[in-house]
Short mmCIF file of C-alpha atoms in Angstrom, two decimals:
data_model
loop_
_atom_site.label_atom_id
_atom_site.label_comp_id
_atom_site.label_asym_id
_atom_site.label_seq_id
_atom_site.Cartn_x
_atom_site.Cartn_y
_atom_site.Cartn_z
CA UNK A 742 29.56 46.32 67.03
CA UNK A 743 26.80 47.76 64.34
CA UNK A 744 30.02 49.14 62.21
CA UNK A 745 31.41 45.27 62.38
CA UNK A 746 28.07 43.53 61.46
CA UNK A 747 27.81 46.10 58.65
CA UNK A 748 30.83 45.62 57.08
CA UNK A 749 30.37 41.98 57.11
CA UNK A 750 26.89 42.22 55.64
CA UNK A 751 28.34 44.39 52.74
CA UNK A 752 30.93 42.42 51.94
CA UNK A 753 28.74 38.96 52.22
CA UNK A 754 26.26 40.54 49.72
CA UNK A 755 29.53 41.50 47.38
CA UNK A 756 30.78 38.29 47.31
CA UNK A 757 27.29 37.01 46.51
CA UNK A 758 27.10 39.80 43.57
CA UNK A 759 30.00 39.18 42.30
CA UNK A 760 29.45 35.16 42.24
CA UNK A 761 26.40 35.47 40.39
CA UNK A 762 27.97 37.88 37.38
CA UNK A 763 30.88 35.21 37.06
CA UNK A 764 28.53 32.18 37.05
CA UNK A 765 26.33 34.39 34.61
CA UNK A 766 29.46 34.99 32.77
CA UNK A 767 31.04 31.50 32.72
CA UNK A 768 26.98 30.26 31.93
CA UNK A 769 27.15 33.05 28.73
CA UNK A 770 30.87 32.20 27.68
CA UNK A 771 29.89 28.39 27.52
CA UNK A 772 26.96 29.01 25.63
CA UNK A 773 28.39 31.10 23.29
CA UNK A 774 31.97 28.57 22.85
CA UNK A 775 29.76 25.17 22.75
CA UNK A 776 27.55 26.77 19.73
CA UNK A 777 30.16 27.91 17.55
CA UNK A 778 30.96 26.28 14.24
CA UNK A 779 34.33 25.57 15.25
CA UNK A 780 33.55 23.95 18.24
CA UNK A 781 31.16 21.86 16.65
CA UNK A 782 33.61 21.05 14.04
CA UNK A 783 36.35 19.80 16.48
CA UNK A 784 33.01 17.64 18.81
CA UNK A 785 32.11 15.92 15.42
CA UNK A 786 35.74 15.21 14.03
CA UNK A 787 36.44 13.60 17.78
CA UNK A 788 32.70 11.78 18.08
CA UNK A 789 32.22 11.25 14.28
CA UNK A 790 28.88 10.96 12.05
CA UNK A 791 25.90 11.48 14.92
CA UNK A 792 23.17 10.17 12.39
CA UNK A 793 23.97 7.06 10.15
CA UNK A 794 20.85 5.84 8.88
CA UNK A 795 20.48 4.78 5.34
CA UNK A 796 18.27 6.88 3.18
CA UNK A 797 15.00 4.69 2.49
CA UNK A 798 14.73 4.60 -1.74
CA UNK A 799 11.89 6.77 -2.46
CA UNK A 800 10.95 7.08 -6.27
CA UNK A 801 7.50 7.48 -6.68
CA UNK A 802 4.08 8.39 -4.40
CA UNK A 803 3.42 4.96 -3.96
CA UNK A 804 6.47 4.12 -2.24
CA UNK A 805 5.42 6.73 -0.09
CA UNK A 806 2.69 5.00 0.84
CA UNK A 807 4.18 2.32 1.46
CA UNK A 808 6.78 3.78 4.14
CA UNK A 809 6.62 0.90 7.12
CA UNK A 810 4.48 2.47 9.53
CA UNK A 811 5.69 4.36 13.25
CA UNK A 812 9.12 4.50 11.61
CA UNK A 813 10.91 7.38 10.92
CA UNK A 814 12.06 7.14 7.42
CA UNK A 815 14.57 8.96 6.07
CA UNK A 816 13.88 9.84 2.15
CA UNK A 817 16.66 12.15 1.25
CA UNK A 818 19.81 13.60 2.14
CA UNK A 819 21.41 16.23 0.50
CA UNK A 820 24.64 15.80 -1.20
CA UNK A 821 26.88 18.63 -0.68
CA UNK A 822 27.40 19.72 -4.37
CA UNK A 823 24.04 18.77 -4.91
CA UNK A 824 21.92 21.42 -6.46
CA UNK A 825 19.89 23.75 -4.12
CA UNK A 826 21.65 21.95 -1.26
CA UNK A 827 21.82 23.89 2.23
CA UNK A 828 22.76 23.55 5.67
CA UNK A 829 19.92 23.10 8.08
CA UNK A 830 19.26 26.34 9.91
CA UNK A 831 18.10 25.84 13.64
CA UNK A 832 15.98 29.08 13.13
CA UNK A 833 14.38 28.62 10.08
CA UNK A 834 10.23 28.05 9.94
CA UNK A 835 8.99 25.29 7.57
CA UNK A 836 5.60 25.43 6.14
CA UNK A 837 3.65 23.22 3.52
CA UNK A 838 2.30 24.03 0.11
CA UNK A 839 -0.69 21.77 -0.67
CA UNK A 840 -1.49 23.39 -4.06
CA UNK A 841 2.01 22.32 -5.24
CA UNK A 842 3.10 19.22 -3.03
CA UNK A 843 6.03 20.77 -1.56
CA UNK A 844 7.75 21.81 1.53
CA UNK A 845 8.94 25.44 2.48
CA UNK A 846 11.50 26.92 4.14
CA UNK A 847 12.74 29.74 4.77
CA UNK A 848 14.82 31.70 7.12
CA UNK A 849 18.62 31.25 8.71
CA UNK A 850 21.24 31.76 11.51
CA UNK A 851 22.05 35.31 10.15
CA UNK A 852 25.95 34.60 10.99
CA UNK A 853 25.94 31.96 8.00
CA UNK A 854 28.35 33.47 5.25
CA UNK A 855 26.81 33.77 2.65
CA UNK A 856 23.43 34.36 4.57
CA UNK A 857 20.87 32.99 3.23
CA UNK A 858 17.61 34.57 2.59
CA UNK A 859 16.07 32.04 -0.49
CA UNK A 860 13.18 29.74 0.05
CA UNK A 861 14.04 26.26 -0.31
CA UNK A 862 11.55 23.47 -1.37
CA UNK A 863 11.40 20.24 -1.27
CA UNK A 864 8.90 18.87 -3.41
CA UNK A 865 7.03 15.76 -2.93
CA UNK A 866 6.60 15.17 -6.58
CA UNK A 867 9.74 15.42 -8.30
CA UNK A 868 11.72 13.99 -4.65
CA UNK A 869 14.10 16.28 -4.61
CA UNK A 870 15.36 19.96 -3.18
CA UNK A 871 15.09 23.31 -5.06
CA UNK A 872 15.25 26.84 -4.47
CA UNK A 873 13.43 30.05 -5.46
CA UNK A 874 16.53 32.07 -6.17
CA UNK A 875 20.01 32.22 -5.15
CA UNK A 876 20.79 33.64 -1.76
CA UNK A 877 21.77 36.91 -2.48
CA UNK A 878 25.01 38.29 -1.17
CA UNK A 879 25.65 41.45 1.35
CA UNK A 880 26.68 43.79 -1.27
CA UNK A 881 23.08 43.60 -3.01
CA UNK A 882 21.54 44.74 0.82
CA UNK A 883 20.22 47.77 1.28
CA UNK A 884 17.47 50.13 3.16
CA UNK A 885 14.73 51.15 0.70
CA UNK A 886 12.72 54.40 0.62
CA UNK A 887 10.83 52.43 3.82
CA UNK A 888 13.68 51.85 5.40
CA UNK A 889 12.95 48.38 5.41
CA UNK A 890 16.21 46.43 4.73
CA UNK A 891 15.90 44.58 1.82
CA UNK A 892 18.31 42.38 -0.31
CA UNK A 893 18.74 41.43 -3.96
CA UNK A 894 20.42 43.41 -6.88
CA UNK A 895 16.38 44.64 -7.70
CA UNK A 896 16.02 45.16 -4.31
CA UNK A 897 12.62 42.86 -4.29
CA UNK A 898 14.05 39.79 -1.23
CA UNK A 899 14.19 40.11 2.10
CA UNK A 900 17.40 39.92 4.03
CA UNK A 901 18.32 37.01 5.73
CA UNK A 902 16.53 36.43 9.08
CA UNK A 903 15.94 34.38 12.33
CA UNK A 904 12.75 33.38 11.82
CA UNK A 905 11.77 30.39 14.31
CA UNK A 906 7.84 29.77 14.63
CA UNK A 907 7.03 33.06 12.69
CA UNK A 908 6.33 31.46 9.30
CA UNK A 909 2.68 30.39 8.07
CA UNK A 910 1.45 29.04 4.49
CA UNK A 911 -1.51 31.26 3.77
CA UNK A 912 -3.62 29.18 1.56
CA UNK A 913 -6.42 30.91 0.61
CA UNK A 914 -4.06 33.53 -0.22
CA UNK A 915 -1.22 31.32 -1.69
CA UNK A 916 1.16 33.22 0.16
CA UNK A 917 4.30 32.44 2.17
CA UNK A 918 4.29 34.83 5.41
CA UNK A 919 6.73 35.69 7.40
CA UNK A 920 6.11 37.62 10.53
CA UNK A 921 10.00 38.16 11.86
CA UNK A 922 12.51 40.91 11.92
CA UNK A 923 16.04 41.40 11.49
CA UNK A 924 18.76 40.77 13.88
CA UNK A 925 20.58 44.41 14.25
CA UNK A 926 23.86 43.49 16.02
CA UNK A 927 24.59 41.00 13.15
CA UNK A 928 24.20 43.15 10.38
CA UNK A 929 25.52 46.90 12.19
CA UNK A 930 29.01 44.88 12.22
CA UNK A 931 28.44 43.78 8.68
CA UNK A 932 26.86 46.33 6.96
CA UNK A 933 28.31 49.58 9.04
CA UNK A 934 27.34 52.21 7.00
CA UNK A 935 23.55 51.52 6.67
CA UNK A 936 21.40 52.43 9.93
CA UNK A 937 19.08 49.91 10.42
CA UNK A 938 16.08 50.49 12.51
CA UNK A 939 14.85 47.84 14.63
CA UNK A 940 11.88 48.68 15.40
CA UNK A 941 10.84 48.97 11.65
CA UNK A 942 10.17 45.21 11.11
CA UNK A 943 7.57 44.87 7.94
CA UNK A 944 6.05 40.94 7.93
CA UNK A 945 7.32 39.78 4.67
CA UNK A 946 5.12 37.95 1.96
CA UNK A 947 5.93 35.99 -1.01
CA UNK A 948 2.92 35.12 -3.59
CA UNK A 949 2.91 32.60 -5.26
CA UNK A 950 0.50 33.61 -8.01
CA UNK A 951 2.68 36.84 -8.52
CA UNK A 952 6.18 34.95 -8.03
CA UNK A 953 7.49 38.18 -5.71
CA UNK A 954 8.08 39.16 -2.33
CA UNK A 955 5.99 41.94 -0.79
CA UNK A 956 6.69 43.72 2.84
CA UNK A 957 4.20 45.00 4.36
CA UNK A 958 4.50 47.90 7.12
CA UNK A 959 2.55 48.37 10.52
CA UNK A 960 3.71 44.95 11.33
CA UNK A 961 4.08 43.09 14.41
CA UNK A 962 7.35 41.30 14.82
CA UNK A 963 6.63 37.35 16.17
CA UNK A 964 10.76 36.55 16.01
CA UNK A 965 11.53 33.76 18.80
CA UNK A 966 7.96 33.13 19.05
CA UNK A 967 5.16 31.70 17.08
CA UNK A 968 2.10 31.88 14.79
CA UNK A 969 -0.33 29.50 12.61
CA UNK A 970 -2.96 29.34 10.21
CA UNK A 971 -6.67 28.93 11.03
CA UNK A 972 -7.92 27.58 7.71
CA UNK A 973 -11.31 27.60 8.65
CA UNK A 974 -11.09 31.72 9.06
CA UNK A 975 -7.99 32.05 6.73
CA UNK A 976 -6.06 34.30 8.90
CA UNK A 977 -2.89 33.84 10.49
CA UNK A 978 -2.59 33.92 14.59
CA UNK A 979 0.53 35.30 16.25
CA UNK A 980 0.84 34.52 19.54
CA UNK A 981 3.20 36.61 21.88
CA UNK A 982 3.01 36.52 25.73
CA UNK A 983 1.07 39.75 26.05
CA UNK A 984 0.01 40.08 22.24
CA UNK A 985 -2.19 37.82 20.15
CA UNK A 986 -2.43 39.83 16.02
CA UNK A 987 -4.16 38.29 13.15
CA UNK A 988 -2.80 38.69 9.77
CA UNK A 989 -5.25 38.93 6.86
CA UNK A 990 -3.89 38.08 3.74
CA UNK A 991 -5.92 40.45 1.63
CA UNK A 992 -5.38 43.66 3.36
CA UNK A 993 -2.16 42.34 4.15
CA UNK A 994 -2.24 44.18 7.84
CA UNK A 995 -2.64 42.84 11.46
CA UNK A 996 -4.96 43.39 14.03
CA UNK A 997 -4.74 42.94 18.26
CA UNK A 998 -7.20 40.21 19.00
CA UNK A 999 -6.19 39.07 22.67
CA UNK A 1000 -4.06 40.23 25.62
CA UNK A 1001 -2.34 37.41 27.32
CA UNK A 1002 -1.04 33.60 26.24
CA UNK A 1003 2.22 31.61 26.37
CA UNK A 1004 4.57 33.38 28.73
CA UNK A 1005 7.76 32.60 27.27
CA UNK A 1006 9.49 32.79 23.94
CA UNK A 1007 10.97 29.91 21.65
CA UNK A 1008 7.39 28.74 21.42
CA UNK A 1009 5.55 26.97 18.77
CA UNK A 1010 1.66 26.88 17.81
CA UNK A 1011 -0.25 24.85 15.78
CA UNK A 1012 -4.19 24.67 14.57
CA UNK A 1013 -6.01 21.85 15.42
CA UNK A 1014 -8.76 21.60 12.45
CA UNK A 1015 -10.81 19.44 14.03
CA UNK A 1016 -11.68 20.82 17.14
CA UNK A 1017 -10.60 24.63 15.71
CA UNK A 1018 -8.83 25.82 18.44
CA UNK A 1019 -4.52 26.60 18.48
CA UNK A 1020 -2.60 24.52 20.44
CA UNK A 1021 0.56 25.93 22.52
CA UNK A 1022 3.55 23.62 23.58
CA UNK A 1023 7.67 24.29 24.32
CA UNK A 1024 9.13 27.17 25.25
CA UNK A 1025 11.74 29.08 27.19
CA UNK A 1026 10.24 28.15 30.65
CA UNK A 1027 10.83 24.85 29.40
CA UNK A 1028 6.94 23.74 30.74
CA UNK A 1029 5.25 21.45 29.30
CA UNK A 1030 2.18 22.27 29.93
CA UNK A 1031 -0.18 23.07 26.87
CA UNK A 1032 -2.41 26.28 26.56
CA UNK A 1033 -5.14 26.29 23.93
CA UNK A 1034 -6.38 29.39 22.38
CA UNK A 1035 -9.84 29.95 20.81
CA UNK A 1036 -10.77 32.68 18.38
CA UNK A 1037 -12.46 34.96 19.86
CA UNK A 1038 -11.66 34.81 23.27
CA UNK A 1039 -8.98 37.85 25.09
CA UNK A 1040 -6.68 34.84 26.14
CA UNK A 1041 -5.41 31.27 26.05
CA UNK A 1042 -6.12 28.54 28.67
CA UNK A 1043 -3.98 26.31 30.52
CA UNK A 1044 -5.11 22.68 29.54
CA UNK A 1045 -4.95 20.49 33.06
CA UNK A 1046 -3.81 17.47 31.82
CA UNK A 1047 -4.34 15.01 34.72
CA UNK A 1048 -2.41 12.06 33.10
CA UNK A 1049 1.25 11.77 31.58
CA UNK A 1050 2.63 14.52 30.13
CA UNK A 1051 6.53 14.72 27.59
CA UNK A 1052 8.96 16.75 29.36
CA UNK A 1053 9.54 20.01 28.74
CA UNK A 1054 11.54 21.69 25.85
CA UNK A 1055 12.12 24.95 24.04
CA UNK A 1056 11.61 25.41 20.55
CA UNK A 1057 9.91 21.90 20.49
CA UNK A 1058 8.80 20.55 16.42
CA UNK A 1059 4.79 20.91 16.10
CA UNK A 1060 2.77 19.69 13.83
CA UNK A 1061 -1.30 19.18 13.40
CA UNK A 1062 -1.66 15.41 12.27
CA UNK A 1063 -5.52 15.56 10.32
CA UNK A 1064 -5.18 12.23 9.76
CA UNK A 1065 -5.23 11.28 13.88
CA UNK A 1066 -7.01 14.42 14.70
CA UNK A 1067 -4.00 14.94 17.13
CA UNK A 1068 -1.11 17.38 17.69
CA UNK A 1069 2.51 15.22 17.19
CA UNK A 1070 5.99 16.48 19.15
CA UNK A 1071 9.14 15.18 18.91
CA UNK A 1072 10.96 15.53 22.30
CA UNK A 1073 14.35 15.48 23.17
CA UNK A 1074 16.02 13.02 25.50
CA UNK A 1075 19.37 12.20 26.70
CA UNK A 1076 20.81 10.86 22.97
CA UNK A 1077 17.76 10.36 21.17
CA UNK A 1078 14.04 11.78 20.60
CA UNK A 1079 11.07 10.84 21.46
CA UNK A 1080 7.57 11.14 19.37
CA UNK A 1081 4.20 11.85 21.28
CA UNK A 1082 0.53 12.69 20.22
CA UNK A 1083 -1.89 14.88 22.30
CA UNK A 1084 -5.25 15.00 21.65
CA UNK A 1085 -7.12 18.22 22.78
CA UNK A 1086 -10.59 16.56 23.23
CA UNK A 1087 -9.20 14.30 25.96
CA UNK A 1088 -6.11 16.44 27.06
CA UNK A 1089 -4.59 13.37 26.80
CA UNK A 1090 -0.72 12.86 25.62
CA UNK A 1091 0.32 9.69 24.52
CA UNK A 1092 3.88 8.51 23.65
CA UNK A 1093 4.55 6.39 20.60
CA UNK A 1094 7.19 4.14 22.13
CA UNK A 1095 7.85 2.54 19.03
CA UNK A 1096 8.32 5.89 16.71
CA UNK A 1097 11.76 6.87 18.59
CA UNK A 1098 14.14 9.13 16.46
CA UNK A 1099 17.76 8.36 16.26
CA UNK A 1100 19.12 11.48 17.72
CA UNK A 1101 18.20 14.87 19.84
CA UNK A 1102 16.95 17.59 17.11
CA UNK A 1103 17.51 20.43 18.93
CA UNK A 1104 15.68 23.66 18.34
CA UNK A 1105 13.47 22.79 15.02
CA UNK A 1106 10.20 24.38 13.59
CA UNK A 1107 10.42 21.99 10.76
CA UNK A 1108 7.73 19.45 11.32
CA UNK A 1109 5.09 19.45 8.63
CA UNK A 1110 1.83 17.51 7.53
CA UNK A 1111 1.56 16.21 4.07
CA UNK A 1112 -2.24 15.23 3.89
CA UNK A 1113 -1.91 14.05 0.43
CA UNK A 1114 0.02 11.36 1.11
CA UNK A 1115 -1.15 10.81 5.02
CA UNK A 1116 2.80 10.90 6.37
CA UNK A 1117 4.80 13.60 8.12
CA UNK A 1118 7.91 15.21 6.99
CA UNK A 1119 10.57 16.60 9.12
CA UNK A 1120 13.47 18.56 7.92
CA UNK A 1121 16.42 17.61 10.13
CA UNK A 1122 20.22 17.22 10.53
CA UNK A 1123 22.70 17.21 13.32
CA UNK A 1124 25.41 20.25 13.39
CA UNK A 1125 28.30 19.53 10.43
CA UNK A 1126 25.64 16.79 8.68
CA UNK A 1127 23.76 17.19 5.41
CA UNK A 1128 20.64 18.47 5.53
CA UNK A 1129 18.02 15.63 5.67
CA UNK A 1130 14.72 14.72 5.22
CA UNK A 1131 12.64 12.11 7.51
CA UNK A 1132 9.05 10.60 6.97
CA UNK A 1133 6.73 8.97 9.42
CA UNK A 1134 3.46 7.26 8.94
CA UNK A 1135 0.99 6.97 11.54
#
């Protein structure tokens, strides 16, 4: 009887193993068929143009604003033969230059052929896109006496790169850093006959006074997760589940400043000036709770937030509104997206009903703050759809 009720309970568990690895399997093979360029190709030539909206005529900072208000606007939209024109990368960071007007950004899906490893800007003044240099191609890549892989015929860029919420404007530095790493398994099928180390991930820097790149070693890698400036301490704050560094932009190094915060990855951060604490929202767990993080302390903090809260996302746009005093997200929903405001002081979210965007955004770190013209920018397209360029004023 014991031999019987045995064999059944091996070959129930089996079963059950063997189950899970094919729904695991089919879960993985989905993922992988639904996100590649073909497939996208052959959704949008059956479903057509996802975004239509007209481009608002934008020709001068008072149009700007002028934008109607808890609208978003869309200013631009790439042509594509358009000088420094680019496909949107779901993994790239955005950051914004004050000092010049502009918006940055930087990083790529490293399968992209050409990939592309240029900072774009858009600036605010001139209305239009540009880019720092051309993307340089995989023939000028290469591992330096470092062995950090590097890129360009002088051997002075950094390769192309993932970068998600790992990209900060440093501007008491004027710098542009980038606290990511490489993604081996793309480039060892690529590049086969350089070794690239993984674990050797320098952050990257570009000043602006000095117009070059700089990588830095004794770095800690923040890919798939996030970090953000504190302008009142002019450092930048990574934030990894059992990690929290602070990059100083003189010494150019990090230091360990806390233990424990977000636990998940695809996270974002921002710093909230006016009460000068970070603020924590979306990620992997797909919570929606938000954790605050002070400096100083070994940890962040759950916030309770007793009242009405967005639902929960990965990889959810942040931004730091000075104008409001209030953290903005934009929030996916079934077609559509949805904007909301929290504000730290009252742990209180609020959702602009009348701000809705025209279509889901998907993973985007490309939400920015222009304070010189009081309006937020966001760098979005759908999949097979120019890259574009959306305003709101609150």
């Amino acid at each position: 009887m014991w031999r019987k009720a045995v064999k059944y309970y091996f070959s129930f568990f089996s079963a059950l193993c063997h189950l899970v690895i094919a729904l695991a399997l089919g879960v993985y093979l989905t993922n992988k068929i639904t996100h590649h360029w073909r497939w996208q190709a052959l959704v949008h030539a059956m479903k057509g143009r996802v975004d239509d909206s007209a481009v608002y005529p934008i020709s001068s900072r008072e149009q700007l604003a002028a934008l109607p208000p808890r609208v978003w606007t869309k200013i631009d939209q790439q042509q594509p033969d358009a000088e420094g024109s680019f496909p949107r990368q779901p993994t790239a960071t955005c950051a914004f230059d004050r000092k010049r007007n502009r918006l940055l950004v930087f990083g790529a899906e490293v399968n992209e052929n050409p990939p592309d490893n240029t900072i774009h800007y858009f600036d605010l003044t001139k209305l239009r896109w540009e880019n720092e240099y051309e993307p340089d191609p995989l023939s000028s890549y290469f591992l330096d006496k470092s062995e950090f892989l590097v890129a360009g015929f002088n051997l002075n860029h950094p390769p192309a790169m993932q970068v998600f919420g790992a990209g900060a404007f440093d501007e008491k530095n004027d710098q542009l850093v980038i606290a990511s790493s490489v993604k081996r398994e793309f480039y060892e099928t690529r590049l086969p006959n350089i070794r690239i180390h993984e674990s050797i991930s320098p952050t990257w820097v570009f000043d602006f006074a000095l117009n070059r790149w700089y990588a830095a070693a004794n770095a800690t890698d923040f890919r798939t997760y996030s970090v953000a400036y504190d302008e009142d301490r002019n450092v930048v704050v990574g934030f990894q589940p059992y990690h929290i560094g602070e990059w100083n932009g003189q010494t150019r190094s990090w230091q360990k400043v806390g233990s424990t915060t977000y636990p998940a990855w695809n996270t974002n951060a921002v710093y909230d000036s006016v009460n000068r604490v970070f603020l924590l929202f979306g990620g992997s767990n797909l919570s929606n709770e938000v954790h605050v993080y002070q400096a100083g302390g070994q940890k962040s903090v759950k916030m309770p937030t007793p009242g009405i809260k967005p639902p929960g996302r990965a990889a959810v746009p942040l931004v730091f509104h000075k104008g409001i005093g209030k953290m903005v997200a934009i929030i996916d929903r079934d077609n559509y997206a949805e904007t909301w405001t929290y504000d730290y002081r009252k742990d209180e979210w609020q959702h602009l009903s009348d701000s809705k965007f025209p279509y889901n955004v998907g993973m985007n770190y490309c939400l920015e703050y222009d304070s010189r013209n009081n309006i937020m920018l966001f760098v979005s397209s759908p999949p097979m759809e120019q890259t574009a360029v959306w305003a709101l004023k609150l």
